XYZ file of C-alpha atoms in Angstrom:
715
model
C 15.025 -2.520 77.980
C 13.620 -4.214 81.213
C 15.633 -6.747 82.412
C 14.723 -10.313 81.227
C 13.021 -9.109 78.106
C 13.956 -10.707 74.396
C 14.699 -8.419 71.993
C 13.186 -9.510 68.783
C 14.177 -8.177 65.386
C 11.498 -8.794 62.764
C 13.135 -8.482 59.415
C 11.015 -7.341 56.544
C 7.318 -5.863 56.796
C 5.427 -8.328 54.714
C 2.192 -10.106 55.721
C 4.159 -13.256 57.017
C 6.370 -11.119 59.297
C 3.529 -8.757 60.517
C 1.414 -11.847 61.312
C 4.170 -13.232 63.408
C 4.545 -10.121 65.311
C 0.930 -9.652 65.889
C 0.200 -13.193 67.108
C 3.369 -12.815 69.518
C 1.507 -9.825 71.134
C -1.643 -12.017 71.457
C 0.288 -13.886 74.160
C -0.747 -13.294 77.702
C 2.005 -11.137 79.302
C 3.965 -10.748 75.974
C 5.109 -7.015 76.869
C 6.932 -8.289 79.949
C 8.550 -10.998 77.580
C 9.485 -9.174 74.458
C 10.609 -5.896 72.812
C 9.638 -5.988 69.197
C 11.088 -3.974 66.302
C 10.270 -4.340 62.907
C 12.880 -3.358 60.221
C 11.291 -2.464 56.824
C 12.966 -1.167 53.375
C 11.395 1.985 52.029
C 8.410 3.822 53.599
C 5.649 1.208 53.553
C 4.934 -2.257 54.640
C 3.283 -4.959 52.998
C 5.903 -6.597 50.806
C 3.966 -8.171 47.733
C 0.603 -6.867 49.846
C 1.669 -3.250 49.680
C -0.599 -0.595 47.907
C -0.557 3.213 47.927
C -2.781 6.246 47.097
C -2.073 8.611 44.453
C -1.722 11.962 46.239
C -1.338 14.083 43.210
C -4.097 16.673 42.638
C -6.870 15.480 40.634
C -6.090 11.709 40.876
C -8.686 10.956 43.437
C -6.360 9.258 45.959
C -6.931 6.402 43.695
C -5.362 2.959 44.679
C -2.299 1.383 43.350
C -1.685 -2.172 43.958
C 0.964 -4.840 43.085
C -1.754 -7.128 41.617
C -4.984 -8.466 42.068
C -5.477 -9.195 45.675
C -8.824 -11.355 46.776
C -9.285 -13.258 49.849
C -10.572 -16.888 49.489
C -13.005 -18.376 51.648
C -10.670 -20.902 52.859
C -8.252 -17.985 54.250
C -9.235 -19.355 57.917
C -6.040 -17.966 59.544
C -6.135 -14.645 57.760
C -9.500 -13.980 58.988
C -8.685 -15.287 62.292
C -5.817 -12.755 62.492
C -7.793 -9.803 61.205
C -10.890 -10.221 63.243
C -8.158 -10.157 66.381
C -6.555 -7.206 64.751
C -9.585 -5.106 64.187
C -11.145 -5.889 67.471
C -7.514 -4.673 69.141
C -7.815 -1.356 67.229
C -11.001 -0.490 68.748
C -11.941 1.878 65.881
C -14.938 4.017 66.795
C -18.517 3.981 65.287
C -18.865 5.676 62.086
C -15.248 4.585 60.748
C -15.383 3.349 57.388
C -13.610 0.065 58.381
C -14.465 -0.225 61.878
C -15.023 -4.079 61.975
C -13.369 -6.399 59.792
C -16.599 -7.251 58.012
C -17.054 -3.582 57.136
C -13.650 -4.088 55.168
C -14.761 -6.968 52.911
C -17.425 -7.722 50.583
C -18.574 -11.292 49.494
C -18.187 -12.408 46.051
C -19.787 -15.630 44.912
C -19.826 -15.614 41.231
C -16.363 -16.141 39.086
C -16.088 -16.675 35.481
C -13.729 -19.209 33.593
C -12.640 -19.039 29.884
C -13.224 -22.503 28.515
C -11.193 -22.970 25.648
C -12.562 -26.461 24.738
C -14.124 -27.335 21.411
C -17.488 -27.670 22.802
C -17.432 -24.064 24.226
C -16.326 -22.442 20.722
C -19.514 -20.335 20.730
C -19.825 -19.426 24.351
C -16.225 -19.423 26.063
C -17.048 -17.562 29.173
C -18.097 -19.977 31.935
C -20.010 -18.459 34.823
C -20.144 -20.329 38.085
C -21.942 -19.551 41.133
C -20.928 -20.963 44.581
C -23.786 -20.570 46.835
C -22.814 -18.987 50.456
C -22.963 -20.965 53.476
C -23.570 -20.167 57.029
C -19.944 -20.687 58.332
C -17.772 -17.708 59.341
C -14.021 -17.825 58.186
C -11.918 -17.511 61.206
C -14.185 -19.441 63.572
C -12.571 -22.754 63.244
C -8.783 -22.951 61.874
C -9.309 -26.673 61.274
C -8.519 -27.604 57.712
C -11.016 -30.167 56.185
C -9.683 -33.938 56.001
C -9.139 -35.420 52.888
C -12.346 -37.572 53.304
C -14.465 -34.253 54.163
C -13.167 -32.601 51.110
C -14.055 -35.669 48.649
C -17.598 -36.027 50.297
C -18.162 -32.092 49.515
C -16.881 -32.581 45.967
C -19.177 -35.249 45.251
C -22.174 -33.354 46.815
C -21.170 -30.587 44.902
C -21.318 -32.668 41.660
C -24.842 -33.380 42.615
C -25.575 -29.727 41.755
C -23.647 -29.862 38.512
C -26.134 -32.357 37.466
C -28.204 -30.670 34.296
C -31.470 -31.719 35.972
C -30.605 -29.573 38.995
C -29.371 -26.604 36.818
C -31.826 -23.550 36.478
C -29.260 -20.949 35.823
C -25.426 -20.379 36.281
C -24.125 -23.581 37.768
C -23.880 -23.695 41.337
C -21.382 -25.756 43.496
C -22.461 -27.282 46.784
C -21.759 -25.276 49.961
C -19.592 -27.553 52.095
C -22.119 -27.640 54.914
C -25.310 -28.395 52.855
C -26.094 -31.802 52.188
C -27.304 -32.967 48.660
C -31.092 -33.304 47.846
C -32.175 -36.358 49.946
C -34.618 -38.879 48.279
C -33.720 -38.430 44.548
C -32.363 -42.048 44.667
C -29.857 -40.961 41.711
C -26.531 -42.754 41.480
C -24.842 -39.830 42.706
C -26.995 -39.277 45.940
C -25.896 -43.150 46.703
C -22.170 -42.217 45.973
C -22.512 -39.315 48.371
C -24.406 -41.482 51.119
C -21.930 -44.438 50.540
C -18.835 -42.049 51.170
C -20.600 -40.298 54.219
C -21.219 -43.846 55.700
C -17.748 -45.106 55.262
C -16.013 -41.897 56.627
C -18.474 -41.558 59.414
C -17.361 -45.096 60.651
C -13.750 -44.387 60.613
C -14.204 -40.872 62.217
C -11.369 -38.714 62.011
C -8.050 -40.695 61.573
C -7.452 -43.840 59.586
C -5.320 -46.000 61.422
C -6.046 -49.601 60.678
C -5.365 -51.397 57.228
C -9.014 -52.577 57.209
C -10.394 -49.189 57.467
C -8.413 -48.144 54.197
C -9.707 -51.220 52.550
C -13.256 -50.379 53.113
C -12.603 -46.886 52.303
C -11.172 -47.744 48.914
C -13.903 -50.123 48.066
C -16.265 -47.462 48.776
C -14.287 -45.182 46.363
C -14.103 -47.703 43.738
C -18.059 -47.908 43.903
C -18.373 -44.229 43.825
C -16.433 -44.062 40.675
C -18.877 -46.484 39.157
C -21.799 -44.833 40.617
C -20.687 -41.553 39.027
C -20.221 -43.280 35.777
C -23.581 -44.418 36.130
C -25.028 -40.862 36.635
C -23.049 -39.716 33.399
C -24.691 -42.222 31.103
C -28.046 -41.384 32.437
C -27.803 -37.872 31.870
C -26.399 -38.449 28.282
C -29.271 -40.993 27.674
C -31.690 -38.545 28.605
C -30.456 -35.289 27.008
C -28.752 -35.007 23.631
C -24.906 -34.285 24.047
C -24.289 -32.639 20.471
C -23.878 -29.121 20.923
C -25.281 -29.209 24.968
C -22.395 -27.406 26.553
C -24.244 -27.658 29.978
C -24.202 -31.517 29.630
C -20.586 -31.527 28.209
C -19.559 -29.377 31.213
C -21.231 -31.955 33.696
C -19.693 -34.970 32.219
C -16.257 -33.277 32.366
C -16.839 -32.438 35.804
C -17.935 -36.259 36.577
C -14.703 -37.302 34.857
C -12.797 -34.873 37.058
C -14.100 -36.231 40.293
C -13.521 -39.675 39.032
C -9.929 -38.918 38.408
C -9.547 -37.087 41.564
C -11.078 -40.071 43.344
C -8.893 -42.629 41.750
C -5.724 -40.637 42.385
C -6.642 -40.343 46.096
C -7.281 -44.084 46.433
C -4.346 -45.238 44.261
C -1.874 -43.087 46.146
C -3.513 -43.719 49.610
C -3.778 -39.870 50.275
C -6.318 -40.487 53.109
C -3.824 -42.144 55.133
C -0.425 -40.615 53.783
C -1.714 -36.975 53.370
C -1.489 -34.516 50.362
C 2.101 -33.830 50.926
C 2.977 -37.312 49.788
C 1.659 -36.421 46.148
C 4.249 -33.596 45.921
C 6.663 -35.696 43.852
C 4.417 -35.388 41.071
C 3.299 -32.472 38.827
C -0.598 -31.758 39.172
C -1.112 -32.087 35.471
C 1.225 -35.222 35.279
C -0.712 -36.786 38.215
C -3.967 -35.846 36.773
C -3.098 -37.356 33.253
C -2.177 -40.533 34.653
C -5.449 -40.846 36.536
C -7.718 -39.664 34.198
C -6.053 -42.256 31.522
C -6.645 -45.023 33.938
C -10.334 -43.842 34.303
C -10.749 -43.463 30.633
C -9.315 -46.754 29.783
C -12.079 -48.086 32.128
C -14.943 -46.661 30.007
C -13.530 -46.739 26.326
C -16.931 -45.864 25.026
C -16.258 -42.049 25.656
C -13.555 -42.115 23.231
C -9.696 -42.245 22.865
C -8.347 -42.403 26.308
C -5.458 -40.071 25.642
C -7.279 -37.631 23.975
C -9.841 -37.618 26.709
C -7.154 -37.426 29.498
C -5.581 -34.505 27.617
C -8.767 -32.784 27.330
C -9.291 -32.902 31.231
C -5.988 -31.395 32.047
C -6.419 -28.642 29.574
C -9.928 -27.778 30.904
C -10.739 -24.445 32.053
C -10.993 -25.523 35.868
C -7.688 -26.665 35.697
C -6.030 -24.228 33.284
C -7.446 -21.625 35.854
C -6.102 -23.248 38.794
C -2.534 -22.524 37.216
C -3.422 -18.826 36.874
C -4.598 -18.656 40.357
C -1.034 -19.624 41.648
C 1.146 -18.185 38.461
C 1.911 -21.737 38.092
C 3.483 -21.591 34.412
C 7.320 -21.732 34.114
C 9.531 -18.893 31.931
C 7.141 -15.970 33.163
C 3.964 -17.692 31.828
C 4.756 -20.299 29.327
C 1.481 -22.332 29.443
C 3.460 -25.415 28.121
C 5.549 -25.301 31.345
C 3.380 -26.137 34.062
C 4.760 -25.982 37.535
C 2.439 -26.833 40.466
C 3.050 -29.636 42.838
C 0.075 -32.302 42.848
C -0.152 -32.591 46.716
C -0.123 -28.669 47.171
C -2.494 -27.983 44.265
C -5.051 -30.642 45.236
C -5.242 -29.527 48.556
C -5.686 -25.993 47.207
C -8.036 -26.846 44.688
C -10.424 -28.527 47.174
C -10.204 -25.976 49.729
C -11.166 -23.335 46.861
C -13.934 -25.182 45.584
C -15.574 -27.014 48.397
C -13.899 -25.830 51.253
C -14.987 -22.120 51.570
C -16.707 -20.561 54.343
C -19.276 -17.976 54.246
C -18.432 -17.136 50.602
C -16.246 -18.344 47.574
C -14.297 -15.004 47.787
C -14.117 -11.916 49.704
C -13.107 -8.723 48.066
C -11.683 -6.072 50.024
C -13.503 -2.709 50.424
C -10.286 -0.632 49.762
C -6.543 -1.179 48.989
C -4.987 -4.258 50.512
C -2.709 -1.965 52.307
C -5.791 -0.061 53.861
C -7.885 -3.256 54.949
C -5.171 -5.668 55.694
C -1.579 -4.025 56.356
C -2.569 -0.791 57.887
C -4.621 -2.405 60.657
C -1.642 -4.562 61.408
C 0.491 -1.604 61.732
C -1.928 0.522 63.728
C -2.599 -2.442 66.087
C 1.101 -3.086 66.711
C 1.952 0.429 67.065
C -0.862 0.642 69.667
C 0.995 -2.461 71.728
C 4.125 -0.772 71.699
C 5.807 -2.577 68.895
C 8.569 -0.386 67.031
C 9.252 0.306 63.404
C 12.227 1.231 61.463
C 11.561 2.481 58.045
C 14.000 3.002 55.224
C 16.005 0.053 56.812
C 17.066 -2.657 54.216
C 18.769 -5.686 55.214
C 21.884 -7.000 53.318
C 23.054 -9.947 55.154
C 22.865 -12.110 58.080
C 25.919 -13.241 59.653
C 26.481 -16.449 61.438
C 28.655 -16.965 64.608
C 31.990 -18.654 63.431
C 31.503 -21.680 65.686
C 27.889 -21.580 66.892
C 24.831 -22.099 65.011
C 23.597 -18.418 65.976
C 22.979 -15.480 64.002
C 25.600 -13.239 65.489
C 24.966 -9.909 63.489
C 22.592 -8.161 60.814
C 24.043 -6.114 58.058
C 21.624 -3.386 56.915
C 21.767 -0.043 55.083
C 19.819 3.086 56.254
C 18.494 4.373 52.855
C 17.250 7.672 54.182
C 17.660 9.761 57.008
C 14.843 11.676 58.559
C 14.671 15.594 58.528
C 13.973 15.534 62.051
C 16.535 12.727 63.590
C 14.709 12.878 66.876
C 11.556 11.826 65.394
C 10.270 8.547 63.849
C 8.783 8.278 60.310
C 5.140 8.610 60.150
C 3.751 6.476 57.163
C 0.343 6.814 57.041
C -2.052 9.407 55.175
C -5.529 9.951 55.885
C -8.045 9.704 52.901
C -11.256 11.655 53.539
C -13.968 9.349 51.839
C -17.031 11.077 50.304
C -20.152 10.097 52.550
C -18.212 9.571 55.778
C -17.739 12.110 58.597
C -14.599 14.119 57.923
C -13.250 13.163 61.475
C -13.366 9.477 60.263
C -10.740 9.516 57.506
C -9.547 6.120 56.264
C -6.044 5.313 57.283
C -3.954 4.333 54.149
C -0.468 4.300 52.615
C 0.944 6.900 49.974
C 2.001 5.618 46.837
C 5.236 7.459 47.310
C 7.387 8.386 50.387
C 6.152 11.389 52.403
C 9.146 13.426 51.110
C 8.761 16.265 53.826
C 9.746 13.779 56.532
C 12.883 12.957 54.920
C 16.255 15.009 54.797
C 17.007 16.147 51.213
C 13.303 15.071 50.422
C 12.865 17.431 47.408
C 16.138 16.492 46.086
C 15.224 12.700 46.439
C 11.867 13.255 44.937
C 13.427 15.139 41.869
C 15.555 12.039 41.509
C 12.688 9.693 41.556
C 14.429 7.806 44.429
C 12.686 4.270 44.300
C 13.521 2.714 47.852
C 11.817 -0.544 46.898
C 13.739 -1.289 43.808
C 17.011 -1.646 45.867
C 18.704 -4.892 46.399
C 22.411 -6.139 47.168
C 23.035 -6.136 43.376
C 21.557 -2.592 42.962
C 22.102 -0.750 46.181
C 20.488 2.881 46.418
C 22.403 6.033 46.095
C 23.218 7.122 49.618
C 22.872 3.945 51.397
C 24.796 4.036 54.644
C 25.858 0.823 56.044
C 25.194 -0.255 59.485
C 24.969 -3.529 61.709
C 22.757 -4.876 64.560
C 24.831 -6.846 67.137
C 23.455 -10.138 68.917
C 23.125 -9.260 72.854
C 23.251 -5.481 72.082
C 20.295 -4.886 69.436
C 18.499 -8.154 69.138
C 18.431 -11.637 70.994
C 15.899 -13.154 68.440
C 15.257 -12.679 64.740
C 12.042 -13.183 62.670
C 12.873 -13.163 59.046
C 9.943 -12.505 56.699
C 11.964 -11.596 53.404
C 10.471 -13.364 50.467
C 12.960 -16.068 48.596
C 14.262 -13.666 46.254
C 15.635 -11.517 48.735
C 16.687 -14.360 51.124
C 19.014 -15.702 48.269
C 20.945 -12.496 48.829
C 20.511 -11.937 52.535
C 21.331 -15.353 53.557
C 23.793 -16.433 50.680
C 25.906 -17.825 53.171
C 23.684 -20.245 54.683
C 24.182 -23.344 52.322
C 27.881 -23.340 52.875
C 27.685 -22.423 56.540
C 24.871 -25.336 57.050
C 25.603 -27.659 54.514
C 23.212 -30.599 55.942
C 20.403 -27.999 56.144
C 17.648 -27.117 53.830
C 18.941 -23.609 52.639
C 20.662 -24.923 49.631
C 18.159 -27.358 48.498
C 15.453 -24.876 49.009
C 17.073 -22.099 47.011
C 17.530 -24.953 44.268
C 14.025 -26.294 44.205
C 11.862 -23.290 44.796
C 11.218 -21.329 41.627
C 10.083 -17.851 41.249
C 8.365 -15.956 38.820
C 7.932 -12.401 37.580
C 4.386 -10.999 37.445
C 2.810 -7.839 36.326
C -0.505 -5.827 37.126
C -2.625 -3.335 35.092
C -5.441 -1.158 36.716
C -8.026 0.723 34.318
C -10.418 3.377 35.368
C -13.245 3.670 32.910
C -15.711 6.411 31.931
C -18.257 3.933 31.653
C -19.640 1.044 34.090
C -18.260 -2.263 33.348
C -21.936 -3.450 32.684
C -22.231 -0.710 30.283
C -19.229 -1.912 28.174
C -21.157 -4.704 27.518
C -19.873 -7.484 30.160
C -21.921 -10.141 30.479
C -20.627 -10.923 34.103
C -19.910 -7.688 36.040
C -18.923 -7.991 39.602
C -16.965 -11.137 38.916
C -13.351 -12.408 38.656
C -12.339 -14.109 35.517
C -9.476 -16.712 35.060
C -8.083 -18.257 32.012
C -7.663 -15.344 30.088
C -4.656 -14.680 27.826
C -1.203 -14.134 29.078
C 0.166 -11.977 30.521
C -3.133 -10.512 32.206
C -4.668 -13.940 32.579
C -6.879 -12.980 35.457
C -8.856 -10.026 36.001
C -11.860 -8.527 37.911
C -14.343 -5.938 38.051
C -13.204 -3.658 40.993
C -15.675 -1.107 40.715
C -16.748 -1.216 44.362
C -13.292 0.425 45.036
C -14.966 3.842 43.638
C -16.346 4.244 47.268
C -12.717 4.118 48.644
C -11.101 6.832 46.501
C -12.150 10.278 46.758
C -13.627 11.296 43.123
C -15.836 14.429 43.129
C -18.282 16.133 40.565
C -19.489 14.999 37.156
C -15.996 13.913 35.721
C -15.281 10.874 37.306
C -14.496 7.340 36.877
C -17.557 5.124 36.890
C -15.704 1.594 36.721
C -12.241 -0.228 37.694
C -10.825 -3.214 36.277
C -7.750 -4.821 37.806
C -5.571 -7.408 35.952
C -2.643 -9.623 36.803
C -0.515 -12.298 35.149
C 2.927 -13.697 34.687
C 5.347 -11.706 32.760
C 8.336 -13.115 30.556
C 11.492 -11.986 29.639
C 14.744 -10.426 31.531
C 14.062 -6.960 31.615
C 14.035 -5.333 35.251
C 13.185 -2.114 36.607
C 11.864 0.686 33.993
C 12.375 -1.606 31.226
C 10.132 -4.293 32.916
C 7.416 -1.681 33.078
C 7.484 -0.468 29.881
C 7.376 -4.238 28.527
C 4.181 -4.639 30.687
C 2.777 -1.432 29.274
C 3.502 -2.948 25.574
C 1.870 -6.096 26.494
C -0.976 -4.177 28.063
C -1.827 -2.564 24.675
C -1.448 -5.805 23.000
C -3.720 -7.811 25.502
C -6.278 -4.927 25.074
C -6.119 -4.773 21.391
C -6.802 -8.613 21.304
C -9.188 -8.987 23.918
C -11.248 -5.783 24.461
C -14.394 -6.841 22.108
C -14.333 -10.207 23.725
C -14.866 -9.130 27.169
C -16.615 -5.806 26.498
C -18.522 -6.125 23.367
C -19.689 -2.363 23.417
C -16.289 -0.978 24.455
C -14.657 -1.924 21.001
C -13.898 0.418 18.165
C -11.958 -0.224 14.965
C -8.436 1.432 14.395
C -7.800 2.042 17.949
C -4.283 1.096 19.079
C -5.773 -0.965 21.955
C -9.337 -1.982 20.353
C -11.484 0.357 22.314
C -12.361 3.909 22.316
C -9.688 5.658 24.413
C -12.402 7.976 25.687
C -13.534 5.088 27.816
C -10.201 5.285 29.698
C -10.722 7.745 32.421
C -7.793 10.196 32.373
C -7.235 12.163 35.713
C -4.846 14.686 33.310
C -6.861 14.924 30.049
C -4.824 17.822 28.843
C -1.396 16.122 29.120
C 0.278 14.659 26.096
C 0.883 11.190 25.327
C -1.022 8.002 25.556
C -3.943 8.002 28.015
C -2.953 4.568 28.877
C 0.399 5.696 30.535
C -1.855 7.585 33.033
C -3.579 4.247 34.068
C -1.597 2.066 36.448
C 0.630 -0.529 34.960
C 3.591 -2.059 36.878
C 5.989 -5.232 36.617
C 7.184 -6.896 39.739
C 10.652 -8.010 38.989
C 12.797 -6.773 42.055
C 14.053 -9.795 44.293
C 11.449 -9.673 46.888
C 8.526 -8.882 44.675
C 9.055 -12.267 42.750
C 6.139 -14.726 43.485
C 6.937 -17.838 45.078
C 5.845 -20.974 42.944
C 5.324 -24.602 44.292
C 6.965 -26.745 41.871
C 7.103 -30.559 42.421
C 9.894 -32.024 44.610
C 10.220 -28.897 46.305
C 7.749 -29.033 49.519
C 10.333 -30.980 51.538
C 13.002 -28.499 51.083
C 10.820 -25.895 52.654
C 11.426 -25.280 56.404
C 9.053 -24.936 59.259
C 9.325 -21.864 61.574
C 11.734 -23.280 63.959
C 13.809 -25.211 61.452
C 16.432 -22.647 60.132
C 19.129 -24.314 61.572
C 20.097 -21.136 63.869
C 18.943 -21.218 67.456
C 17.808 -17.492 67.387
C 16.349 -17.261 63.752
C 12.591 -18.144 63.066
C 10.996 -18.224 59.700
C 7.683 -16.626 58.337
C 6.628 -16.195 54.855
C 4.567 -17.999 52.282
C 7.766 -19.769 51.161
C 7.897 -21.711 54.525
C 6.337 -25.097 54.953
C 3.097 -23.840 56.725
C 0.312 -26.460 55.885
C -0.763 -24.878 52.636
C 2.643 -24.140 51.052
C 1.448 -22.037 48.306
C 1.998 -18.483 47.249
C -0.826 -16.889 49.159
C -1.678 -14.608 51.931
C -3.249 -17.584 53.739
C 0.263 -19.282 53.764
C 1.842 -16.024 55.132
C -0.680 -15.853 57.699
C -0.233 -19.594 58.878
C 3.295 -19.218 58.803
C 3.050 -16.012 60.904
C 0.984 -17.854 63.456
C 3.688 -20.821 63.687
C 6.505 -18.497 63.945
C 4.854 -16.802 66.914
C 4.469 -20.419 68.425
C 8.047 -21.496 67.700
C 9.307 -18.241 69.374
C 7.077 -18.857 72.271
C 8.312 -22.618 72.467
C 4.476 -23.801 71.603
C 4.918 -25.003 68.240
C 3.070 -28.278 67.365
C 4.267 -30.740 64.680
C 1.988 -30.371 61.498
C 0.681 -33.146 59.388
C 0.546 -33.282 55.501
């Protein structure tokens, strides 16, 4: 190592850790300041974002994910990161993913499952969100509370039945509502705009707050006037479009009242995290309902609102139920939830969703790995961290315990983790770099024996160490100077188990107590018919609000172009599912439970979503021949040759955002140890919800903390 360089050990290869490493290499002259090494268990990077290609003959290099991964239009930091990463790789013309925009495809339509009484005959609610001319990543500034509530009222104008000519469309954030209508909603929008333009960016004086709160009270009344106008002009009985507009208006009124009552404009979203979202919504909805009792019993109306599809779907979006998906146990802090809801619905840039044209590992993680390798960052695979050890008297990490899970067949070489996926229709000398679904056994010592034993390196943790682990240690001053820890909370509870006692006044103990984790499951199906041919009314969409444990699913048939199927015998459609998995099972027992739940889910839901796919007397409600079987001569259930998995290992557990947990989260530089910096969606990063965007934001903050340029954040 050159004199003066700091050795940075990056522990974990998830999106947060890799983001921190990459942003650190974006600093001018970084190579003269740092020597960076990433330590990763197993054979691939990505953490919960990891994916792999099935390399077996006849399986078409098909993609396996940990779940359903889709970028939202408010992933500003993620797109900033990936635009930089793709530029750094300098891939040649003709490469399937040369540019970041080659690697993503927009999705502007979603479908919510509406369980309300009015929707009993038409439960699938199709919403279209019109694109706008903004580009995610151009501007990392998050909309203010004022910006978001203005956009929310603007969107409500387009929900008005008089403006509806097809699937309901929300307002793109930068498009003003129709002018000259003179409607109460138009007046409301103009009133908000007038007041927020007056107070510009920051509310500092009480008189400004008084003016804004006066305006918001008037806006609530104007929304009410619009609702009554609509019902006077159109028959509400049996009119689902009118009902959904009225509920949308009620939701906007409720949010406005809550923002006003809790002074969110001056105090910030974070001030609401003492409440659970449904608790906060119910209390404010009840206040609104009592103001306008002509709509019916206030308690029934408020209860209907918190159980309405947009709210229940928000919980699905963040795996926000306790006990593995118990819908009666909601756990989503109000401030974090409100920020996320408004960013998702009216804060998107370009498009509502951005689907990856490939596996997440190929589109997001592989470019990060390749760009970092190109810049000289080192990677140590099959190295699982087991403990961080503090100095006995100084607040510094003095050593890192780890185990070497496997030895390389060539000790002088480094592990080469990538495979080339030759995509049909693309030049043969331009393959897609991807991750295999299993280790590349030929590079490992005793690889054949490890393969025969079905060695699962990613299932290892401190309670269940792997066979053949060799204990080793990294020492401060010899092997590292600074540490980035990007391991998720489930793993941190083991790796950093000594921290609460060592730093009793720190947030380590409170965070471990406050932040809850949940098990998830995923199912991927390959079909012999297109999703449209199965009778889906909304192909190419993502659905939320379905039955647990596969409560969200999406048509992912566009990924057929990123797999290598040849000839007439090939799948014609793909669907991905995910949700929360109940129960205590782990490992293979949990995988089997996920399969059992998959059969139950399909038997109960197939004909609802795919009317032309259902047949009687089928074990899962549809003709088994509709599942594309890559090994049709094999014995057993063809569903077992689809891809179904449970995510139950400590680092695979999803990090929730329950109430009263926000202030136990730590920012990148708040570990309590002078040489330990934090990265991951579990940190306090400005979004504070389990999402790739949280991980990217945390990575950027971690790199800034290492460089000494971290700025305070506001809530």
